[in-house]
GROMACS .gro file of C-alpha atoms in nm:
model
  202
    1MET     CA    1  14.109  -1.441  21.366
    2GLU     CA    2  14.451  -1.481  21.519
    3LYS     CA    3  14.615  -1.154  21.611
    4ASP     CA    4  14.903  -1.066  21.383
    5THR     CA    5  15.017  -0.740  21.538
    6TYR     CA    6  15.187  -0.658  21.866
    7LYS     CA    7  15.281  -0.344  22.055
    8THR     CA    8  15.633  -0.254  22.156
    9ILE     CA    9  15.833   0.061  22.223
   10GLU     CA   10  16.015   0.239  21.945
   11VAL     CA   11  16.333   0.353  22.119
   12GLU     CA   12  16.486   0.349  22.465
   13THR     CA   13  16.334   0.605  22.699
   14PRO     CA   14  16.504   0.894  22.878
   15GLU     CA   15  16.592   0.817  23.240
   16ILE     CA   16  16.315   0.899  23.488
   17LEU     CA   17  16.352   0.953  23.862
   18TYR     CA   18  16.100   0.856  24.129
   19LYS     CA   19  16.177   0.951  24.492
   20GLU     CA   20  16.036   0.792  24.804
   21LYS     CA   21  16.164   0.867  25.160
   22ASN     CA   22  16.518   0.953  25.044
   23SER     CA   23  16.540   0.643  24.823
   24LYS     CA   24  16.590   0.719  24.457
   25PHE     CA   25  16.451   0.498  24.183
   26PHE     CA   26  16.580   0.550  23.829
   27GLY     CA   27  16.363   0.390  23.562
   28TYR     CA   28  16.448   0.291  23.206
   29ALA     CA   29  16.262   0.112  22.926
   30PHE     CA   30  16.440  -0.050  22.631
   31PRO     CA   31  16.315  -0.222  22.316
   32VAL     CA   32  16.482  -0.567  22.306
   33GLU     CA   33  16.471  -0.878  22.088
   34SER     CA   34  16.687  -1.128  22.276
   35GLU     CA   35  16.829  -1.224  22.615
   36GLU     CA   36  17.178  -1.151  22.481
   37GLU     CA   37  17.077  -0.791  22.424
   38ILE     CA   38  16.920  -0.775  22.772
   39LYS     CA   39  17.245  -0.894  22.934
   40LEU     CA   40  17.445  -0.622  22.760
   41ILE     CA   41  17.200  -0.348  22.860
   42LEU     CA   42  17.202  -0.465  23.223
   43GLU     CA   43  17.583  -0.459  23.231
   44GLN     CA   44  17.580  -0.108  23.088
   45ILE     CA   45  17.327   0.019  23.348
   46LYS     CA   46  17.521  -0.145  23.633
   47LYS     CA   47  17.838   0.034  23.519
   48GLN     CA   48  17.652   0.361  23.495
   49HIS     CA   49  17.502   0.319  23.844
   50HIS     CA   50  17.780   0.119  24.006
   51THR     CA   51  17.715   0.267  24.352
   52ALA     CA   52  17.343   0.176  24.352
   53ARG     CA   53  17.204  -0.086  24.588
   54HIS     CA   54  16.964  -0.276  24.358
   55TRP     CA   55  16.916  -0.315  23.982
   56CYS     CA   56  16.573  -0.471  23.949
   57TYR     CA   57  16.414  -0.552  23.618
   58ALA     CA   58  16.150  -0.734  23.420
   59PHE     CA   59  16.131  -0.817  23.054
   60GLN     CA   60  15.901  -0.980  22.807
   61ILE     CA   61  16.003  -1.101  22.464
   62GLY     CA   62  15.820  -1.279  22.187
   63THR     CA   63  15.509  -1.219  21.980
   64THR     CA   64  15.310  -1.539  21.937
   65LYS     CA   65  15.485  -1.716  22.223
   66LEU     CA   66  15.561  -1.480  22.509
   67TYR     CA   67  15.852  -1.529  22.744
   68HIS     CA   68  15.908  -1.313  23.051
   69ARG     CA   69  16.133  -1.293  23.353
   70THR     CA   70  16.147  -1.078  23.662
   71ASN     CA   71  16.435  -1.011  23.900
   72ASP     CA   72  16.408  -0.861  24.251
   73ASP     CA   73  16.788  -0.834  24.280
   74GLY     CA   74  16.803  -0.866  24.656
   75GLU     CA   75  16.480  -0.679  24.736
   76PRO     CA   76  16.212  -0.878  24.926
   77SER     CA   77  16.052  -1.143  24.706
   78ASN     CA   78  15.802  -1.005  24.451
   79SER     CA   79  15.842  -0.646  24.571
   80ALA     CA   80  16.030  -0.524  24.262
   81GLY     CA   81  16.034  -0.751  23.956
   82ALA     CA   82  15.664  -0.840  23.975
   83PRO     CA   83  15.532  -0.481  23.997
   84ILE     CA   84  15.766  -0.384  23.711
   85TYR     CA   85  15.633  -0.672  23.503
   86GLY     CA   86  15.278  -0.569  23.594
   87GLN     CA   87  15.335  -0.242  23.408
   88ILE     CA   88  15.461  -0.425  23.097
   89GLN     CA   89  15.131  -0.616  23.107
   90SER     CA   90  14.916  -0.313  23.170
   91PHE     CA   91  15.073  -0.123  22.878
   92ASP     CA   92  15.029  -0.444  22.673
   93VAL     CA   93  15.379  -0.431  22.523
   94THR     CA   94  15.633  -0.699  22.440
   95ASN     CA   95  16.001  -0.709  22.337
   96VAL     CA   96  16.057  -0.468  22.625
   97LEU     CA   97  16.301  -0.454  22.914
   98ILE     CA   98  16.239  -0.226  23.213
   99ILE     CA   99  16.513  -0.164  23.465
  100VAL     CA  100  16.465   0.025  23.790
  101VAL     CA  101  16.782   0.117  23.977
  102ARG     CA  102  16.750   0.192  24.347
  103TYR     CA  103  16.973   0.404  24.567
  104PHE     CA  104  16.884   0.339  24.931
  105GLY     CA  105  16.819   0.657  25.127
  106GLY     CA  106  16.854   0.519  25.478
  107VAL     CA  107  16.481   0.478  25.547
  108LYS     CA  108  16.323   0.135  25.497
  109LEU     CA  109  16.013   0.148  25.278
  110GLY     CA  110  15.863  -0.188  25.369
  111VAL     CA  111  15.731  -0.432  25.110
  112GLY     CA  112  15.420  -0.223  25.036
  113GLY     CA  113  15.627   0.090  24.984
  114LEU     CA  114  15.872  -0.094  24.758
  115ILE     CA  115  15.592  -0.234  24.542
  116VAL     CA  116  15.449   0.114  24.492
  117ALA     CA  117  15.790   0.268  24.417
  118TYR     CA  118  15.897   0.004  24.164
  119ARG     CA  119  15.555   0.009  24.001
  120GLU     CA  120  15.554   0.389  23.972
  121ALA     CA  121  15.909   0.404  23.835
  122ALA     CA  122  15.824   0.139  23.573
  123LYS     CA  123  15.503   0.320  23.484
  124MET     CA  124  15.682   0.655  23.447
  125ALA     CA  125  15.944   0.491  23.223
  126LEU     CA  126  15.674   0.343  22.998
  127GLU     CA  127  15.478   0.669  22.990
  128GLN     CA  128  15.786   0.828  22.833
  129ALA     CA  129  15.795   0.562  22.563
  130ASN     CA  130  15.660   0.587  22.214
  131VAL     CA  131  15.446   0.272  22.185
  132ILE     CA  132  15.419   0.145  21.829
  133GLU     CA  133  15.230  -0.138  21.665
  134LYS     CA  134  15.421  -0.387  21.451
  135THR     CA  135  15.306  -0.680  21.245
  136ILE     CA  136  15.403  -1.035  21.335
  137ASN     CA  137  15.594  -1.167  21.037
  138ILE     CA  138  15.711  -1.507  20.922
  139ASN     CA  139  16.031  -1.539  20.721
  140TYR     CA  140  16.068  -1.791  20.441
  141ILE     CA  141  16.362  -1.905  20.235
  142VAL     CA  142  16.276  -1.953  19.868
  143LYS     CA  143  16.523  -2.165  19.668
  144PHE     CA  144  16.533  -2.200  19.292
  145ASP     CA  145  16.759  -2.223  18.988
  146TYR     CA  146  16.868  -1.905  18.820
  147LYS     CA  147  16.650  -1.984  18.517
  148ASN     CA  148  16.337  -1.955  18.734
  149MET     CA  149  16.430  -1.614  18.870
  150ASN     CA  150  16.176  -1.415  18.669
  151ARG     CA  151  15.888  -1.631  18.787
  152VAL     CA  152  15.986  -1.582  19.150
  153MET     CA  153  16.045  -1.210  19.111
  154ARG     CA  154  15.709  -1.167  18.944
  155VAL     CA  155  15.529  -1.312  19.249
  156ILE     CA  156  15.738  -1.098  19.486
  157LYS     CA  157  15.645  -0.788  19.289
  158GLU     CA  158  15.278  -0.871  19.239
  159LYS     CA  159  15.224  -0.960  19.603
  160ASN     CA  160  15.438  -0.674  19.728
  161ILE     CA  161  15.657  -0.906  19.938
  162ASP     CA  162  15.952  -0.768  20.136
  163VAL     CA  163  16.286  -0.923  20.054
  164VAL     CA  164  16.520  -0.951  20.355
  165ASN     CA  165  16.825  -1.070  20.166
  166GLN     CA  166  16.909  -1.255  19.849
  167LYS     CA  167  17.183  -1.465  19.698
  168LEU     CA  168  17.143  -1.474  19.322
  169GLU     CA  169  17.389  -1.712  19.162
  170LEU     CA  170  17.336  -2.040  18.982
  171ASP     CA  171  17.151  -2.159  19.289
  172CYS     CA  172  16.940  -1.872  19.410
  173GLU     CA  173  16.812  -1.811  19.758
  174ILE     CA  174  16.586  -1.529  19.864
  175GLU     CA  175  16.471  -1.464  20.217
  176ILE     CA  176  16.132  -1.299  20.230
  177THR     CA  177  15.927  -1.171  20.521
  178VAL     CA  178  15.549  -1.197  20.514
  179ARG     CA  179  15.284  -1.070  20.750
  180LYS     CA  180  15.150  -1.363  20.949
  181LYS     CA  181  14.792  -1.345  20.822
  182ASN     CA  182  14.913  -1.366  20.459
  183ALA     CA  183  15.186  -1.620  20.522
  184GLU     CA  184  14.995  -1.934  20.431
  185THR     CA  185  14.874  -1.790  20.100
  186ILE     CA  186  15.223  -1.680  19.998
  187PHE     CA  187  15.371  -2.014  20.106
  188ASP     CA  188  15.117  -2.199  19.892
  189ILE     CA  189  15.190  -1.988  19.583
  190PHE     CA  190  15.561  -2.073  19.590
  191ASN     CA  191  15.503  -2.425  19.710
  192THR     CA  192  15.290  -2.513  19.408
  193MET     CA  193  15.534  -2.359  19.158
  194TYR     CA  194  15.736  -2.603  18.956
  195GLU     CA  195  16.108  -2.629  19.048
  196ILE     CA  196  16.079  -2.384  19.335
  197ALA     CA  197  16.126  -2.474  19.702
  198ILE     CA  198  16.012  -2.275  20.002
  199LYS     CA  199  16.060  -2.336  20.372
  200GLU     CA  200  16.013  -2.141  20.691
  201LYS     CA  201  16.334  -1.987  20.823
  202GLU     CA  202  16.456  -2.149  21.147
   0.00000   0.00000   0.00000
């Protein structure tokens, strides 16, 4: 059966510090849903650590389709972003952004040393996190005339469906969210009802 849950982190984690040969690595993990959000968080961290040398990060977003990116931010290729992303994979989490900020301490660490430092800082950040399991949901828009409201509400109540928002006027529209494994069943119930339209939310 197709998986309909995923793991993510509940809230942003407290800052952690990993030290290696005078270099300081500050690690953070954030729950994120979009690249917009990621951009804002990165700006905020860069302001906070404006004298740092590198702000490296990796993120993964999505549940059924995963999308990830890594950024070495001036460190040797694959010495920062990739090891950070490796920790996202090993903790098996998504909708997560990990940023590791580096202050150079005057001693070069070499690629091997950098990989270890970025990996450890990312790991420490994730170890601080409260990992939670969430269900993968599909949202539908159900449209109907006001006169059919009771029929729709009855199904929502019987099937214990979560309503995200509703517009109940002459033309009614209700947005519902349904756990992925039940989605087809719920869709079919509404789809076969007379005078009621349902479609997946874009």
